[in-house]
Short mmCIF file of C-alpha atoms and ligand atoms in Angstrom, two decimals:
data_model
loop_
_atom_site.label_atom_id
_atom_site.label_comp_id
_atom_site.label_asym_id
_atom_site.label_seq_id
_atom_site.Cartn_x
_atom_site.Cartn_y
_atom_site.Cartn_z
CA UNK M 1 13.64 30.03 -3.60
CA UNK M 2 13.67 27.50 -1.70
CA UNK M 3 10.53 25.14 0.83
CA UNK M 4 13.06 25.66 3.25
CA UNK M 5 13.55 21.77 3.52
CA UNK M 6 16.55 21.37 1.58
CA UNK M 7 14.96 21.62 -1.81
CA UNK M 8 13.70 23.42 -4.64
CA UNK M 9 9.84 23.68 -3.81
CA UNK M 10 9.35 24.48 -7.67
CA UNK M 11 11.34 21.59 -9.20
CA UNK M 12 10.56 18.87 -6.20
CA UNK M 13 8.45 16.03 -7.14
CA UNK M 14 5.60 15.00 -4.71
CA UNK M 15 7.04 11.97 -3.95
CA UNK M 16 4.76 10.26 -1.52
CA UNK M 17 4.70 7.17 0.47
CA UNK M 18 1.21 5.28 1.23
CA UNK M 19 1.44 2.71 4.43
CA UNK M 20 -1.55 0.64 5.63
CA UNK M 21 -1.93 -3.26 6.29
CA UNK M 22 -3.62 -5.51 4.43
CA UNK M 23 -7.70 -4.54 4.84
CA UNK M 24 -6.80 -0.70 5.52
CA UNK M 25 -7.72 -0.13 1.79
CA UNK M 26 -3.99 1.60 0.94
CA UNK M 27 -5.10 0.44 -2.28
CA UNK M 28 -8.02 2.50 -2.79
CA UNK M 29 -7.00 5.34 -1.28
CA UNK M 30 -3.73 4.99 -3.92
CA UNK M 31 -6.00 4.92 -6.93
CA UNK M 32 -8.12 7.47 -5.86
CA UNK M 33 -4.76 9.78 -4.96
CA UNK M 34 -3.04 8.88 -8.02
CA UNK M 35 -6.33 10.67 -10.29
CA UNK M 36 -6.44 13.22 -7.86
CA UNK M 37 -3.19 14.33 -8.20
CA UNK M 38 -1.62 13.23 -11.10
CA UNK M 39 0.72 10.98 -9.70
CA UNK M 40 1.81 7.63 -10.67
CA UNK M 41 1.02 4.75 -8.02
CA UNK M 42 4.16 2.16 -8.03
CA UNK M 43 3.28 -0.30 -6.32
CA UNK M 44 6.22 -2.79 -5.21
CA UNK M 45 4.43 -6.53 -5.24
CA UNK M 46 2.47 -5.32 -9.28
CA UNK M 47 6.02 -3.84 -10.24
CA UNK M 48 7.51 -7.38 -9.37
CA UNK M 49 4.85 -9.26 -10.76
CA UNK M 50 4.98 -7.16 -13.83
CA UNK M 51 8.40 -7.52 -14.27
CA UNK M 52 8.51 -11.24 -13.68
CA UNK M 53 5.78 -11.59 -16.15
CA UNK M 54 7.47 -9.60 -18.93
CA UNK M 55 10.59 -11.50 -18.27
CA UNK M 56 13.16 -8.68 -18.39
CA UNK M 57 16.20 -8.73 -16.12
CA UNK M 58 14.68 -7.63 -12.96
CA UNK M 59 12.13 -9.83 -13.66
CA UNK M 60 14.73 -12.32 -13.11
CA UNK M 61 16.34 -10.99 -10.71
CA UNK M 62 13.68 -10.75 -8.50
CA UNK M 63 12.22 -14.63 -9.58
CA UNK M 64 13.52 -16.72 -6.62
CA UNK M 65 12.76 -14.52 -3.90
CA UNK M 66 9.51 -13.61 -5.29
CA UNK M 67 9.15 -17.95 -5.58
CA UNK M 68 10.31 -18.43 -2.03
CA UNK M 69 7.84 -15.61 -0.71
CA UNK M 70 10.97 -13.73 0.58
CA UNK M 71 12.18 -9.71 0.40
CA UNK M 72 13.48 -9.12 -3.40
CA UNK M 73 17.33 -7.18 -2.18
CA UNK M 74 16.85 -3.58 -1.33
CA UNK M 75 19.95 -2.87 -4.61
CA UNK M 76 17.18 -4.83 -6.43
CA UNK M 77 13.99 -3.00 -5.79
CA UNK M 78 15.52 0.45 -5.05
CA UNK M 79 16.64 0.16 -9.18
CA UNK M 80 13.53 -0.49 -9.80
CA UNK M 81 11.52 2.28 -8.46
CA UNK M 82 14.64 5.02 -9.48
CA UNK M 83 13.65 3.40 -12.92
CA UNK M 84 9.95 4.13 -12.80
CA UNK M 85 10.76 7.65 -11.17
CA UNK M 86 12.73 8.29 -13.98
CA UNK M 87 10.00 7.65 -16.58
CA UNK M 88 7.64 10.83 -17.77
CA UNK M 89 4.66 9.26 -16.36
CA UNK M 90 5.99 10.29 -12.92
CA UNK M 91 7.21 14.17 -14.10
CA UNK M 92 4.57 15.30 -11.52
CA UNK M 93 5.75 12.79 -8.72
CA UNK M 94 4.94 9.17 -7.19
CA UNK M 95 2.82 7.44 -4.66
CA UNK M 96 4.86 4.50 -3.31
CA UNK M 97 2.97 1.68 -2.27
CA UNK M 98 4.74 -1.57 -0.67
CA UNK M 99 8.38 0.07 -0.60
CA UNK M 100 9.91 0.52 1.78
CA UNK M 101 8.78 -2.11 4.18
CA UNK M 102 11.36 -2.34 6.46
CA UNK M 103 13.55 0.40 8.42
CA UNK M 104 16.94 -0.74 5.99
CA UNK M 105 14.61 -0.28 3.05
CA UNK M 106 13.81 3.33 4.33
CA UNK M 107 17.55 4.04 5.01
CA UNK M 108 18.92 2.73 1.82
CA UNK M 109 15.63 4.43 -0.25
CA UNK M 110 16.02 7.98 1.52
CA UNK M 111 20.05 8.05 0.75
CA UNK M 112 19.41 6.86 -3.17
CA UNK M 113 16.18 9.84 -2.94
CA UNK M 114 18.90 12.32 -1.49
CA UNK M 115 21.83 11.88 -3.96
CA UNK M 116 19.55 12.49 -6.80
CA UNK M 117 18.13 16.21 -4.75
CA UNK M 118 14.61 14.33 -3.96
CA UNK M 119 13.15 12.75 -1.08
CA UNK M 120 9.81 11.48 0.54
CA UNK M 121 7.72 14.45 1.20
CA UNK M 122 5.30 12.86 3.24
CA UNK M 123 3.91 10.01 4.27
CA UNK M 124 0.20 8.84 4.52
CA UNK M 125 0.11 5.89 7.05
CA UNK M 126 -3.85 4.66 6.99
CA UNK M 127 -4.33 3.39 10.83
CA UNK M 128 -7.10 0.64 11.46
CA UNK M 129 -7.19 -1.34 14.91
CA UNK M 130 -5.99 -4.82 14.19
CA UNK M 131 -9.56 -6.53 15.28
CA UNK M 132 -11.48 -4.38 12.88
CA UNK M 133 -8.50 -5.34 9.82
CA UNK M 134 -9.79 -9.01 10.36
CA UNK M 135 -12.96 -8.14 10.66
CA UNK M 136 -12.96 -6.55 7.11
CA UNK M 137 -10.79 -9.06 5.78
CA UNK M 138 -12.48 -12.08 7.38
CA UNK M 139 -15.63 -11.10 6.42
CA UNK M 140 -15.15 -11.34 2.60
CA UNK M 141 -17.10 -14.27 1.33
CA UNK M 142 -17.44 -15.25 -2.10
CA UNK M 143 -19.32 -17.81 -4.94
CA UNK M 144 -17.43 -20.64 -5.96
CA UNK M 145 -19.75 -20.94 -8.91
CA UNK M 146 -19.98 -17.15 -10.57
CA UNK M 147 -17.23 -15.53 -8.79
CA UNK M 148 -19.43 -12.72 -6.79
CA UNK M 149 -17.94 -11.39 -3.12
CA UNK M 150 -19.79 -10.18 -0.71
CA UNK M 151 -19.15 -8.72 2.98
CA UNK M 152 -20.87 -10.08 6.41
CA UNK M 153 -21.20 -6.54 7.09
CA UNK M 154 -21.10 -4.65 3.99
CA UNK M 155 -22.47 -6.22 1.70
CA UNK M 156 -24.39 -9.17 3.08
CA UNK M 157 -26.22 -11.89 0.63
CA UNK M 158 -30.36 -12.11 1.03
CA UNK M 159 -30.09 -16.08 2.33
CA UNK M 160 -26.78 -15.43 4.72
CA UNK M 161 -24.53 -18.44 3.33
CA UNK M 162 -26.06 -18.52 -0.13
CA UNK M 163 -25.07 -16.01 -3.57
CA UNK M 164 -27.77 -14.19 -4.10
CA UNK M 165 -27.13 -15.07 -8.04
CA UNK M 166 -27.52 -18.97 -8.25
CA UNK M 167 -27.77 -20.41 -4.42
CA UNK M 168 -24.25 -21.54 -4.23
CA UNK M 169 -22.80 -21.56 -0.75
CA UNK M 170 -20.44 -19.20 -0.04
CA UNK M 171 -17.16 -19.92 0.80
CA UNK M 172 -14.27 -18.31 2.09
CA UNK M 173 -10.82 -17.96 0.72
CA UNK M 174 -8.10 -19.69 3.10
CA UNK M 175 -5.63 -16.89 3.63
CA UNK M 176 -9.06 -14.85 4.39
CA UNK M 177 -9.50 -16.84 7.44
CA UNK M 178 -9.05 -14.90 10.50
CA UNK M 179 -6.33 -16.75 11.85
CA UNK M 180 -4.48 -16.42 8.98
CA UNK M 181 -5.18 -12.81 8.68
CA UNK M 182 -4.19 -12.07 12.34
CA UNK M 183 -0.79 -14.08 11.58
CA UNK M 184 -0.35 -12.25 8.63
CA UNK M 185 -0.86 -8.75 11.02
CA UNK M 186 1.38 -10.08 12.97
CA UNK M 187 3.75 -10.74 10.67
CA UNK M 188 3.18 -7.07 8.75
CA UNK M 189 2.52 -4.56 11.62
CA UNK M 190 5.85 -4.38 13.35
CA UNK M 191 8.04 -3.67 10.45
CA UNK M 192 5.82 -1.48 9.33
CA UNK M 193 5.39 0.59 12.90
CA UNK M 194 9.36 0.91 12.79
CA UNK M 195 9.03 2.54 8.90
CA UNK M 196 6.04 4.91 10.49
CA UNK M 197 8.37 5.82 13.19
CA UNK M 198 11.66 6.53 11.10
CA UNK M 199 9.61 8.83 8.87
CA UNK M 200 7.92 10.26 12.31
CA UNK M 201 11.59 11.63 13.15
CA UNK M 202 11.45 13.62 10.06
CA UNK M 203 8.51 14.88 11.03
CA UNK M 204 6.77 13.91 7.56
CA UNK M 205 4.08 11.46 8.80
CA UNK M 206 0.32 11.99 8.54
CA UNK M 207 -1.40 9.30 10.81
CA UNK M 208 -5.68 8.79 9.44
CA UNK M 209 -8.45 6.88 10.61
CA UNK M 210 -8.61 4.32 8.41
CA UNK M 211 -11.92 3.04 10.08
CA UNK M 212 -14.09 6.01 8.18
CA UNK M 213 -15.31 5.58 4.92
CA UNK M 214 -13.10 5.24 2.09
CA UNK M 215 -14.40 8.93 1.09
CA UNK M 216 -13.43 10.80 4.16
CA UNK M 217 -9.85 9.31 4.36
CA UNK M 218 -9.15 10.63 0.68
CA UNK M 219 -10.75 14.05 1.51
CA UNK M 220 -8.55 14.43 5.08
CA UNK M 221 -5.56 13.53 2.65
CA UNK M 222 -6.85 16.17 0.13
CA UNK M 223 -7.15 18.79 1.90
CA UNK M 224 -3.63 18.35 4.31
CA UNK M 225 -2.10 18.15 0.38
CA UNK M 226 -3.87 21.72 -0.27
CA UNK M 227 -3.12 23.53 2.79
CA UNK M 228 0.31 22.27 2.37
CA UNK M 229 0.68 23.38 -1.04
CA UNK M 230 -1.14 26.58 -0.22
CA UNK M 231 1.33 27.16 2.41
P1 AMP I 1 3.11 -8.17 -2.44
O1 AMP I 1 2.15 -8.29 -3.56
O2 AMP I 1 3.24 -6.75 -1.94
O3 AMP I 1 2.88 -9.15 -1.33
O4 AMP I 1 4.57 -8.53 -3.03
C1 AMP I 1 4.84 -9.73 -3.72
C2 AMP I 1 6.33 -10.06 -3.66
O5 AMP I 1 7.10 -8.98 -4.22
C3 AMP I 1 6.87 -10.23 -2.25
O6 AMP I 1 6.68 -11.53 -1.77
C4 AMP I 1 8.35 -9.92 -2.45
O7 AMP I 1 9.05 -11.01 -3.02
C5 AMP I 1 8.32 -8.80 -3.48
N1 AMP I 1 8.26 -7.49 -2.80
C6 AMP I 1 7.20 -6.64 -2.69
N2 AMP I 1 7.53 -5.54 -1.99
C7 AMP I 1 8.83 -5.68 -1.64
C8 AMP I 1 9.76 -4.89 -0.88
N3 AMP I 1 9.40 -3.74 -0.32
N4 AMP I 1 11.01 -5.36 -0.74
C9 AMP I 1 11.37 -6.52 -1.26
N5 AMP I 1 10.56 -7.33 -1.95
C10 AMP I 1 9.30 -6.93 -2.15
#
């Protein structure tokens, strides 16, 4: 039988694909999913790192673009998630996390998906207004001395300034600065609108409020996974 999507509901992977920008707490949400449902988080930037780390060949292949803070080729980093798809640990299916980031990404990932019978089943895009991203982000502080974060609003120290732990004053980390947070936004949020909006034509996108807590996101994405599957 089949989902009446072009597939085998029984032998289709739950290949999912988690979207957010930096501060929307995509990686949370893709820990908490992964436990939830068995599925293996891949995660393009820790993949890369990995990789490059290890040293293997697309390790190296992905070095000077990685070095130069630029896109690793799509050939690239589309052989490298069809490689960790193809491993056991993703038998039940996949939350992709970084990949694809641009609409060619998408394009080229969706054709490789469909000539091996799969594709994205849905995708989780984690919306937070671009002032309350730098708030979050902007308001991380931490100790130079011991290490220990807090959060302006969060998770505030008792002397505001001063780690609660030895005195030290806080400082901030540069690229947490909320200029550099809003150019990074900048930089993120259109490329990753056009991604939303390709998937949005295959009528696979599920748009949350990324500004409740980090609870009620995973539940909303819980229970649209079970009344799916119940379906
Ligand atoms: P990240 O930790 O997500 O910022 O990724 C670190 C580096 O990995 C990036 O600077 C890129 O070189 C590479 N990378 C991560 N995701 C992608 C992607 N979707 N396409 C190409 N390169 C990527």
């Amino acid at each position: 039988m089949t989902d009446g999507l072009g597939g085998h509901a029984s032998a289709e992977r739950l290949i999912l694909l988690l979207v957010g920008a930096v501060g929307a707490g995509k990686g949370t949400q893709a820990s908490l999913l992964s436990r939830e449902l068995g599925l293996v988080h891949l995660a393009s930037g820790n993949l890369f790192r990995a990789a490059l780390a290890a040293g293997t060949p697309l390790g190296e292949a992905a070095r000077e673009y990685m070095e130069a803070g630029a896109l690793v080729p799509d050939e690239v980093t589309i052989a490298m998630f069809m490689e960790e798809l193809a491993r056991p640990a993703a038998d039940a299916g996949a939350i992709l996390d970084g990949f694809p980031r641009t609409v060619g990404q998408a394009k080229a990932l969706d054709d490789t998906l469909a000539s091996a019978g799969e594709r994205i089943r849905r995708v989780l895009y984690i919306e937070v207004p671009t002032d309350v991203l730098v708030r979050r982000v902007a308001g991380r502080w931490i100790c130079p001395q011991c290490g220990t974060t807090y959060h302006e609003d969060t998770d505030p120290p008792d002397i505001p300034g001063r780690c609660d732990r030895d005195g030290t004053a806080l400082r901030q980390r540069d690229d947490d600065r909320p200029e550099v947070v809003r150019a990074r936004l900048d930089k993120q949020v259109p490329p990753m609108l056009a991604v939303v909006e390709h998937y949005e034509r295959a009528g696979i996108v599920d748009r949350l409020d990324g500004t409740q807590s980090i609870e009620a996101v995973t539940n909303v994405i819980l229970a649209s996974m079970g009344a799916r599957a119940a379906r």
